[in-house]
CSV table of C-alpha atoms and ligand atoms in Angstrom, one decimal:
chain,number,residue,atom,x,y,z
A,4,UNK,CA,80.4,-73.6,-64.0
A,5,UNK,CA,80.9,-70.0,-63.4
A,6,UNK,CA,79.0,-67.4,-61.2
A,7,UNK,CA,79.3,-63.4,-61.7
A,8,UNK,CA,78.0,-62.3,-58.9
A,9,UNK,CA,76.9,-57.9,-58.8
A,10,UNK,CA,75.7,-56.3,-55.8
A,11,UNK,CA,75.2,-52.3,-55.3
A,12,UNK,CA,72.8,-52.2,-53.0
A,13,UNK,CA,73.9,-49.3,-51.1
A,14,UNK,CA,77.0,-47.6,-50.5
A,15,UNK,CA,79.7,-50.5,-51.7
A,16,UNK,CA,80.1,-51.8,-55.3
A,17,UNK,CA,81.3,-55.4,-55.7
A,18,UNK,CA,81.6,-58.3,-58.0
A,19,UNK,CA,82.5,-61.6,-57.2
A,20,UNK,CA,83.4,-65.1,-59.3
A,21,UNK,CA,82.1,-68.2,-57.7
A,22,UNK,CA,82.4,-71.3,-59.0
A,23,UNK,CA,79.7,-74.1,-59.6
A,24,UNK,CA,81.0,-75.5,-56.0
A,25,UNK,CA,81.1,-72.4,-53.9
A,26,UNK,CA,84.7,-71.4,-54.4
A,27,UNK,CA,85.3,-68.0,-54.2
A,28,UNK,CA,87.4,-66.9,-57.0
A,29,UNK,CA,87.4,-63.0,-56.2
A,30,UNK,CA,85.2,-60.7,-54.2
A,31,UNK,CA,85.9,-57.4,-55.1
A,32,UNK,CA,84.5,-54.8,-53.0
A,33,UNK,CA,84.6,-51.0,-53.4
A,34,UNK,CA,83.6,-48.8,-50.2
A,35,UNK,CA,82.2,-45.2,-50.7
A,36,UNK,CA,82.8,-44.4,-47.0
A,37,UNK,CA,85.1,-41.5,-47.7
A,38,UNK,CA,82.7,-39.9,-49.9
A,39,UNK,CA,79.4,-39.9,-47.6
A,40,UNK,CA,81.8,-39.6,-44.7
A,41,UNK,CA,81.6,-35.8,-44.7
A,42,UNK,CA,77.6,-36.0,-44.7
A,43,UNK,CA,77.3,-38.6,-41.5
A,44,UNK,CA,75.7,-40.8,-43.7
A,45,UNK,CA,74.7,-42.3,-47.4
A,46,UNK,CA,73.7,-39.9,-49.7
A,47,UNK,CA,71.9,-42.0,-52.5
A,48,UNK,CA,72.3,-39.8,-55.2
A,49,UNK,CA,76.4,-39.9,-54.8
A,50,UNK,CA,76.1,-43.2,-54.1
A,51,UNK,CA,74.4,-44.6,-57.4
A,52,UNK,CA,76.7,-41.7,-59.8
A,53,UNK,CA,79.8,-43.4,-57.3
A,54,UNK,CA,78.0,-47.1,-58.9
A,55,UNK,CA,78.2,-46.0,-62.4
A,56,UNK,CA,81.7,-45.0,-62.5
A,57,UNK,CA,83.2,-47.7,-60.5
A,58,UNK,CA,80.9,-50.8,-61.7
A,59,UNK,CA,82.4,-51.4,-64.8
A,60,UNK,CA,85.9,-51.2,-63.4
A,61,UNK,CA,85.2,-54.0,-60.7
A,62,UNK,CA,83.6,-56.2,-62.7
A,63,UNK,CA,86.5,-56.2,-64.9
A,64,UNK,CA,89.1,-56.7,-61.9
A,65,UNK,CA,86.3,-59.4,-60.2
A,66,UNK,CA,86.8,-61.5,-63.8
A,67,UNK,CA,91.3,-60.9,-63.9
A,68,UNK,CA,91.4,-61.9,-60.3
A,69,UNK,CA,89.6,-64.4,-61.1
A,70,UNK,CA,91.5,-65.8,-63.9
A,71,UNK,CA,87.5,-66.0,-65.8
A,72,UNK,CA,86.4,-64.2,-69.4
A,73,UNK,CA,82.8,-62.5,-69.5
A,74,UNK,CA,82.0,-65.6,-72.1
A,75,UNK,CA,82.8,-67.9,-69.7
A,76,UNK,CA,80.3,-67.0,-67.0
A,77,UNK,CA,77.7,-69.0,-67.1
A,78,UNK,CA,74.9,-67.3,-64.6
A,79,UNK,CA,74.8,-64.0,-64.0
A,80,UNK,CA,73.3,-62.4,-60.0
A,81,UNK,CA,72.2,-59.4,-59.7
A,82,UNK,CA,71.0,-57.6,-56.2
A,83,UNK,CA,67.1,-56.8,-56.8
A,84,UNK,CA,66.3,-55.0,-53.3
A,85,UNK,CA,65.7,-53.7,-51.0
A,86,UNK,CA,68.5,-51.2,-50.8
A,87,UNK,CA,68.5,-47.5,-52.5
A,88,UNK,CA,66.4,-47.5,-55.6
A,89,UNK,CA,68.8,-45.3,-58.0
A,90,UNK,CA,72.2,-47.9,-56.6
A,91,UNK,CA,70.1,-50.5,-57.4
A,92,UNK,CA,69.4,-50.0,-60.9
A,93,UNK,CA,73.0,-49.2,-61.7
A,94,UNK,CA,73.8,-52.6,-60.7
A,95,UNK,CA,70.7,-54.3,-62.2
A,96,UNK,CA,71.3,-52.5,-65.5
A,97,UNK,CA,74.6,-53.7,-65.6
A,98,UNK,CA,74.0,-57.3,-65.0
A,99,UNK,CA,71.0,-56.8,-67.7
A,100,UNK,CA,73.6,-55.5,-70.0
A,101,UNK,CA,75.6,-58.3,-69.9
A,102,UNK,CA,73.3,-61.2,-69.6
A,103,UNK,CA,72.0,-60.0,-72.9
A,104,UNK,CA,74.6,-60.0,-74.5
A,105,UNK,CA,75.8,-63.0,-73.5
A,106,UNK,CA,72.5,-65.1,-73.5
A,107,UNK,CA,73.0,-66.0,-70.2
A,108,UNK,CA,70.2,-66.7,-67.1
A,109,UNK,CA,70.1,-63.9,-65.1
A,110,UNK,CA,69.3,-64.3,-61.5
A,111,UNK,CA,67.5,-61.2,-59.2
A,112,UNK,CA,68.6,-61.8,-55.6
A,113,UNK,CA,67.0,-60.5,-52.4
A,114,UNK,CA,69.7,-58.6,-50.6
A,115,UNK,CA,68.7,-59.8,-46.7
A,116,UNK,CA,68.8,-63.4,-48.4
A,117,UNK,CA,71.8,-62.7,-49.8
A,118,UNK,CA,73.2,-61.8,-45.7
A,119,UNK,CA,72.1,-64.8,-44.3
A,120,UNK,CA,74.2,-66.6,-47.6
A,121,UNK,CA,76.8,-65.6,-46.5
A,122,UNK,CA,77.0,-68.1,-43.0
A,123,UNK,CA,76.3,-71.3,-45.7
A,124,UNK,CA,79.1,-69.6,-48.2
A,125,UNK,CA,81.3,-70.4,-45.2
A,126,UNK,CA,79.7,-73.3,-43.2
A,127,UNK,CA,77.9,-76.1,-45.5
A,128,UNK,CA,76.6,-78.0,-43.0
A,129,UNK,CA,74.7,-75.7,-40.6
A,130,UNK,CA,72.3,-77.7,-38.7
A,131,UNK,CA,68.4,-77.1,-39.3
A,132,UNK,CA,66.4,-75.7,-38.2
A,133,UNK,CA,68.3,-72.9,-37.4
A,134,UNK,CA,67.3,-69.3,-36.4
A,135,UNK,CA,69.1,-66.3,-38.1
A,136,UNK,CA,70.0,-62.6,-36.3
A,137,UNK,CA,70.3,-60.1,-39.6
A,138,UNK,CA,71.6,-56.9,-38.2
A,139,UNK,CA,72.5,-54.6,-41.4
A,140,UNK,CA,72.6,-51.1,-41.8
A,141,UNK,CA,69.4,-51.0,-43.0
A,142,UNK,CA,67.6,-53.9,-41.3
A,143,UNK,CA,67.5,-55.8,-38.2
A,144,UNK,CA,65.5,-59.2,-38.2
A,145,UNK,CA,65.3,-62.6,-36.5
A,146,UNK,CA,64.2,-65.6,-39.3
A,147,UNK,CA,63.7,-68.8,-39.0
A,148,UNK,CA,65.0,-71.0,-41.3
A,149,UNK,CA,63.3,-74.9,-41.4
A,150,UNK,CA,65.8,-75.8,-44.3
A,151,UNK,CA,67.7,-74.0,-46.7
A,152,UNK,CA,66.1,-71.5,-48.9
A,153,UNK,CA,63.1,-71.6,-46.4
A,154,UNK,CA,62.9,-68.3,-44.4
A,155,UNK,CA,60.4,-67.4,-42.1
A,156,UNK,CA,60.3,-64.0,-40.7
A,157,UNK,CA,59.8,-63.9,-36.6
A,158,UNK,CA,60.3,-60.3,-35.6
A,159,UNK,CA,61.9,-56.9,-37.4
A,160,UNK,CA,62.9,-53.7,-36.2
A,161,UNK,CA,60.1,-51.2,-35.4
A,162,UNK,CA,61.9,-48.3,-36.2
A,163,UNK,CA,65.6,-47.8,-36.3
A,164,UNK,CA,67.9,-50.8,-37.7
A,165,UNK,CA,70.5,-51.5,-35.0
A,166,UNK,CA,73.5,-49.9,-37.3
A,167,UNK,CA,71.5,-47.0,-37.8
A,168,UNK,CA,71.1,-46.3,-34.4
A,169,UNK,CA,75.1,-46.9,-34.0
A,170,UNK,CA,75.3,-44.8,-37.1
A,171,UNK,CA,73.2,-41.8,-36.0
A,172,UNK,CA,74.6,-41.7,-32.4
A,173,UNK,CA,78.1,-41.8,-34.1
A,174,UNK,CA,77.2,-39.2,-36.4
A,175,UNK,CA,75.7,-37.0,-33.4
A,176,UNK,CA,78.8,-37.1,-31.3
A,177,UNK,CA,80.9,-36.1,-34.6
A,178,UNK,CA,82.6,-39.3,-35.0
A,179,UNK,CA,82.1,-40.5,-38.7
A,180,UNK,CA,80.6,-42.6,-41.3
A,181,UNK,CA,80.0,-45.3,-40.7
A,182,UNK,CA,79.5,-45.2,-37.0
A,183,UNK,CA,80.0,-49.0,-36.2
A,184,UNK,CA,83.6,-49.6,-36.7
A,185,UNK,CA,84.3,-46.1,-35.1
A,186,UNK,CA,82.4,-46.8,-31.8
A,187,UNK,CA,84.0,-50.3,-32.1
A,188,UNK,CA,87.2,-48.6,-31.7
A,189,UNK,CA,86.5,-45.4,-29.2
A,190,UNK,CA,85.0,-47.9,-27.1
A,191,UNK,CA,87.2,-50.9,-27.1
A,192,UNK,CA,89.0,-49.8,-23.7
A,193,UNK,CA,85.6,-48.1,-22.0
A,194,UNK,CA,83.8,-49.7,-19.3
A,195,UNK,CA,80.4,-51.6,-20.2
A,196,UNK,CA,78.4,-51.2,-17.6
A,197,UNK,CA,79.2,-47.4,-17.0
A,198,UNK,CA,75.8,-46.0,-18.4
A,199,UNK,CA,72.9,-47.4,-17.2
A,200,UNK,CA,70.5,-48.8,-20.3
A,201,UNK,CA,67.2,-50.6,-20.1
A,202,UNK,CA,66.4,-52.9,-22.4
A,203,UNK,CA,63.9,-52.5,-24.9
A,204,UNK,CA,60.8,-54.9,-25.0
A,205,UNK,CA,57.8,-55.0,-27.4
A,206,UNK,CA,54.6,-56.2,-25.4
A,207,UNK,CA,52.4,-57.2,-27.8
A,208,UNK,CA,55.2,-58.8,-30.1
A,209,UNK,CA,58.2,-59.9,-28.0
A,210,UNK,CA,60.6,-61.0,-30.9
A,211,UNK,CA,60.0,-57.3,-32.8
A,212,UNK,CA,62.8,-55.0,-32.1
A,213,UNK,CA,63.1,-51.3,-31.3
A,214,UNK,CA,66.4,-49.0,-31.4
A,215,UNK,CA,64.6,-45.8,-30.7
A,216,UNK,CA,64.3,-46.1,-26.6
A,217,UNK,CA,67.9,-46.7,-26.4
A,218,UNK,CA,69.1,-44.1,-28.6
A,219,UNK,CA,66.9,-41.5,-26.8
A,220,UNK,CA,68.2,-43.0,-23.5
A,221,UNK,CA,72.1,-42.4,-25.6
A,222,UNK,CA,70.8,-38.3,-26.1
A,223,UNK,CA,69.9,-38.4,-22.5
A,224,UNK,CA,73.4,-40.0,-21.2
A,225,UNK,CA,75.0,-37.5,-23.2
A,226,UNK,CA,73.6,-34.6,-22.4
A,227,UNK,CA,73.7,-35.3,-18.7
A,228,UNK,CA,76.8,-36.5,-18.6
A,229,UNK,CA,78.5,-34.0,-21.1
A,230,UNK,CA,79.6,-36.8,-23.7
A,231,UNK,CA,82.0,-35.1,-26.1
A,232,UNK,CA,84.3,-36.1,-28.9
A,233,UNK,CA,87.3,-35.3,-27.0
A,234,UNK,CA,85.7,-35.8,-23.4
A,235,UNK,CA,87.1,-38.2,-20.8
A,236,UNK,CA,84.3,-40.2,-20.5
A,237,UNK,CA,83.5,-40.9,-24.3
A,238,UNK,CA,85.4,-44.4,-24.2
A,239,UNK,CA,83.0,-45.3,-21.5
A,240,UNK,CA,79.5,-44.2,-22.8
A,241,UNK,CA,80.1,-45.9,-26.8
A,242,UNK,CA,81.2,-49.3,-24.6
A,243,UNK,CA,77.8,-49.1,-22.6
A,244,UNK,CA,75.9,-47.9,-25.7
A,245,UNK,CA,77.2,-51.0,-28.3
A,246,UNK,CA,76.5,-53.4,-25.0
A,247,UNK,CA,73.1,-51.7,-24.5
A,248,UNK,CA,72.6,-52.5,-28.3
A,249,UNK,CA,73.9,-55.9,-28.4
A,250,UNK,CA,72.0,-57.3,-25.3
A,251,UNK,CA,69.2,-55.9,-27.3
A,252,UNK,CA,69.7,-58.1,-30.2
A,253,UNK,CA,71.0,-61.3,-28.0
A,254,UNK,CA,67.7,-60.4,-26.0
A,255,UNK,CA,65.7,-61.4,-28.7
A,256,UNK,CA,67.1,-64.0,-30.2
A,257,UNK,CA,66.9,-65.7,-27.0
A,258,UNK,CA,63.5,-65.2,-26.9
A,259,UNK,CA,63.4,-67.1,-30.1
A,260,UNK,CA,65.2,-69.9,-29.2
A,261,UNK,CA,62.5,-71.0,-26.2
A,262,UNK,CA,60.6,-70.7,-28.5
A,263,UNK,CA,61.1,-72.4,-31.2
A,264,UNK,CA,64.0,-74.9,-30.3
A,265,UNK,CA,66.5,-74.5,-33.2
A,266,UNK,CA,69.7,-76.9,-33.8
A,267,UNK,CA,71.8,-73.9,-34.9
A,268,UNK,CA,72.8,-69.6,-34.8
A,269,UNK,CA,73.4,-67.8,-37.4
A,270,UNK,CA,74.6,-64.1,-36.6
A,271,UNK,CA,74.8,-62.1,-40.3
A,272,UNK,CA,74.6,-58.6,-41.6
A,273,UNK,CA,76.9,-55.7,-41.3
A,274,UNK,CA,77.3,-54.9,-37.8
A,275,UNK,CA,77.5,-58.6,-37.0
A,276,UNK,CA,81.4,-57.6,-37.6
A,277,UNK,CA,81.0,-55.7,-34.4
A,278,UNK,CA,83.0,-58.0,-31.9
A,279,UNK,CA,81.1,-57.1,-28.6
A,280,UNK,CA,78.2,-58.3,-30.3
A,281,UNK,CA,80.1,-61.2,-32.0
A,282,UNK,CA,81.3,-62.3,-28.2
A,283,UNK,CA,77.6,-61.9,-26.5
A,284,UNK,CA,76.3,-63.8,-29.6
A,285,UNK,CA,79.0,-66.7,-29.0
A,286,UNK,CA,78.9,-66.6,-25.5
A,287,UNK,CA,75.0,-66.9,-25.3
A,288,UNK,CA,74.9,-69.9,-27.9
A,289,UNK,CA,77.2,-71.5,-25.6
A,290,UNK,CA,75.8,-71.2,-22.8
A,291,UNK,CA,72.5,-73.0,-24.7
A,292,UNK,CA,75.0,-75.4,-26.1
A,293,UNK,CA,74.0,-74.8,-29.7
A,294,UNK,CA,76.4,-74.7,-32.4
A,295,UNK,CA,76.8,-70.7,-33.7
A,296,UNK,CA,77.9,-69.3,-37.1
A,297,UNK,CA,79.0,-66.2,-37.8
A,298,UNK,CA,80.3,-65.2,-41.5
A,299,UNK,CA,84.0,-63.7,-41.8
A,300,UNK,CA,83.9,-59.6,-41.2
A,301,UNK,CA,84.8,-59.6,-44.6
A,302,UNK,CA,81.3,-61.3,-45.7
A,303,UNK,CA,79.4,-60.0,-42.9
A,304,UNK,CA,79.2,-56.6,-45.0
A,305,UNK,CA,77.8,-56.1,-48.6
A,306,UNK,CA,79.5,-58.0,-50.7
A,307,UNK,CA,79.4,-59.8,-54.3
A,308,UNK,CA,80.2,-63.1,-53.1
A,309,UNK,CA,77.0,-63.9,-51.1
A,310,UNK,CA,74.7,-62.9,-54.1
A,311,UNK,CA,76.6,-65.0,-56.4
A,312,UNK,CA,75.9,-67.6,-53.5
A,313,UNK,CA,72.3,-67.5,-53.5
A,314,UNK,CA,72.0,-67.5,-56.7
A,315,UNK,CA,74.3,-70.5,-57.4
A,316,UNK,CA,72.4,-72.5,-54.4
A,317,UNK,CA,69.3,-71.4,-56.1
A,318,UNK,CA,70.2,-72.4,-58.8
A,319,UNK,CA,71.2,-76.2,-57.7
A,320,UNK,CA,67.9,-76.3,-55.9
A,321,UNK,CA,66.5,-76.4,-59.5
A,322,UNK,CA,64.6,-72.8,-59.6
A,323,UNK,CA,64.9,-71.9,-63.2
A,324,UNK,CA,66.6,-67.9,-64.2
A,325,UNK,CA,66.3,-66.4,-67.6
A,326,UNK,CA,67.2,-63.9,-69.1
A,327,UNK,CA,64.1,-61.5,-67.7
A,328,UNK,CA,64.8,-57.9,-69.1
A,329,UNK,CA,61.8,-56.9,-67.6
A,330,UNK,CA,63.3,-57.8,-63.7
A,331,UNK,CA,62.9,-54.6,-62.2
A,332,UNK,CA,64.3,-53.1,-58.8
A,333,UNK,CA,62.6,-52.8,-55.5
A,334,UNK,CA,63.9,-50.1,-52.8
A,335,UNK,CA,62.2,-52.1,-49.9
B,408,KG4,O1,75.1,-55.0,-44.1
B,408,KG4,P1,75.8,-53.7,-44.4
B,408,KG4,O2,77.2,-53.7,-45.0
B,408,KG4,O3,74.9,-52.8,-45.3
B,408,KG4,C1,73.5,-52.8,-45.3
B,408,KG4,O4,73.0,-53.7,-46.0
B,408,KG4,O5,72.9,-52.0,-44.5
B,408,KG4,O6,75.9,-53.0,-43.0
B,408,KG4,C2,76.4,-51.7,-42.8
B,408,KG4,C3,76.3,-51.4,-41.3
B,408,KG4,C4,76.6,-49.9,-40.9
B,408,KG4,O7,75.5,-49.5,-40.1
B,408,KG4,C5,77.9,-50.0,-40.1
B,408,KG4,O8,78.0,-49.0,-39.1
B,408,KG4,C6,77.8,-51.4,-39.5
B,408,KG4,O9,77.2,-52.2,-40.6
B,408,KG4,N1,79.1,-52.0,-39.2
B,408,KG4,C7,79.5,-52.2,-37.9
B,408,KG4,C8,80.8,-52.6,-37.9
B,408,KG4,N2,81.2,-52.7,-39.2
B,408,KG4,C9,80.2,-52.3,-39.9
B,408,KG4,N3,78.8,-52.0,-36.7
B,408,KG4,C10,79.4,-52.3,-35.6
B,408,KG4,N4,80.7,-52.7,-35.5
B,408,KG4,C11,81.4,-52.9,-36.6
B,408,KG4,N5,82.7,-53.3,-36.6
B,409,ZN,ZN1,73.7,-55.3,-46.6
């Protein structure tokens, strides 16, 4: 059994080839960062026009590399949402497109399912329950999972997503899209605990996150302290800054584990690349003796291989697919 796996959620267009037993046959990914670079950030209608000229192209080198013909696939995955509406529907389309033709299921896959896929892509045999940190671009969630498939949602991000705040403060100080892997650098040799951040707490629901406090505390720091792209002390603020930001995160998900006593961590999502964070995460699931997951950079970001995943797993769990031309996108 084959597995053509499509995702265009946002800025990256990928297709992947599993096979009926999870092995990866090619993952094919596509970044747009040098085109939204310039702008600081995503702009969705270059980023679905990017989708429509690229998506046909990897497709076709996601089926050579994987030594698979179109006729051969058996289910087709598609990402459904959230992500931007217009990169969305380039992807869906596609996948529509060929499922037709083909008369082949088609499978519409949640993209924030898809990021948690991509720890059980890598580890089979995750202990339940488990409790899973999503930190993407776009969202930043704690779930608890009681088996697989089985997600329950414990707390979410009141206003900015964790790599948007990395994003916008990286964008502020002139540094470039997307900010993450830049701050990751600038800061690698700066001092942690240089600039001062509290950490941000929700009263009335503990496990909910907020980003907002510590960017506006970020504004402060640099204004005060005259934080500049070329400054002395800019190695120093993005150290304290990501640590501010993954304290936050390994804050929470602390929280969660008193609470509800899982057997396993899973850290997933874009920024779970980011190896301060990666280091806190693995260092605090030590400490509590519980086994920790985190995918490979590589499958942390959006890729094709997780959504073929899903689907696949989906799939074995006995949830039926067809052909639906009427599966429509949703932006969130
Ligand atoms: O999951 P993802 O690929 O896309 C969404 O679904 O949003 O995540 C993209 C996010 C961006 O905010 C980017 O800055 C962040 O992941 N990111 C990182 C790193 N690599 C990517 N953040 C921190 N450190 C990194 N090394
Ligand atoms: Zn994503």
């Amino acid at each position: 059994m084959y597995v053509l796996g499509i995702e265009t959620s946002c800025d990256e267009t990928s297709a992947s080839v599993l096979t009926g037993d999870f092995e990866v046959l090619s993952n094919v990914v596509l970044s747009q960062d040098e085109i939204h670079a310039p702008y600081g950030g995503v702009v969705p209608e270059l980023a679905s026009r990017q989708h429509i000229k690229s998506i046909d192209i990897i497709v076709g080198e996601a089926l050579s590399r994987a030594g698979v013909g179109l006729s051969s696939v058996d289910l087709f995955a598609v990402t459904q949402g959230p992500g931007l509406i217009g990169s969305l529907l380039v992807g869906l389309s596609f996948a529509k497109g060929l499922a037709y033709y083909f008369k082949k299921p088609l499978a519409g896959i949640n993209h924030l399912e898809a990021h948690i896929e991509a720890a059980f892509l890598e580890n089979r045999d995750i202990p339940f329950p488990s409790l899973a940190l999503l930190v993407s671009g776009g969202h930043t969630a704690l779930y608890f999972l009681e088996q697989r498939l089985s997600y329950r949602l414990l707390g979410k991000t009141r206003d900015d997503a964790a790599g948007e705040a990395l994003d916008k403060i990286a964008k502020f100080l002139g540094l470039g899209y997307p900010g993450g892997p830049v701050i990751q650098r600038l800061g690698a040799s700066g001092d942690p605990g240089a600039f001062p951040f509290a950490r941000p707490r929700m009263k009335d629901a503990p496990l909910d996150f907020s980003f907002s406090g510590l960017k506006t505390a970020a504004l402060r720091h640099i204004r005060e302290a005259g934080i500049a792209k070329d400054g002395p002390r800019l190695a120093d603020f993005l150290a304290s800054f990501e640590e501010a930001v993954a304290r936050a995160l390994v804050g929470n998900l602390s929280s969660a584990v008193d609470e509800y006593g899982p057997q396993s961590l899973v850290l997933c999502g874009g920024v779970a690349r980011n190896e301060r964070l990666r280091a806190r995460f693995q260092e605090y699931a030590a400490s509590r003796n519980l086994p920790a997951y985190i995918p490979s950079p590589k499958m942390c970001t959006d890729n094709a291989a997780m959504t073929a995943a899903l689907a696949l797993e989906k799939f074995g769990a006995g949830i039926p697919f067809a052909t639906d031309l009427d599966l429509d996108a949703y932006p969130r």
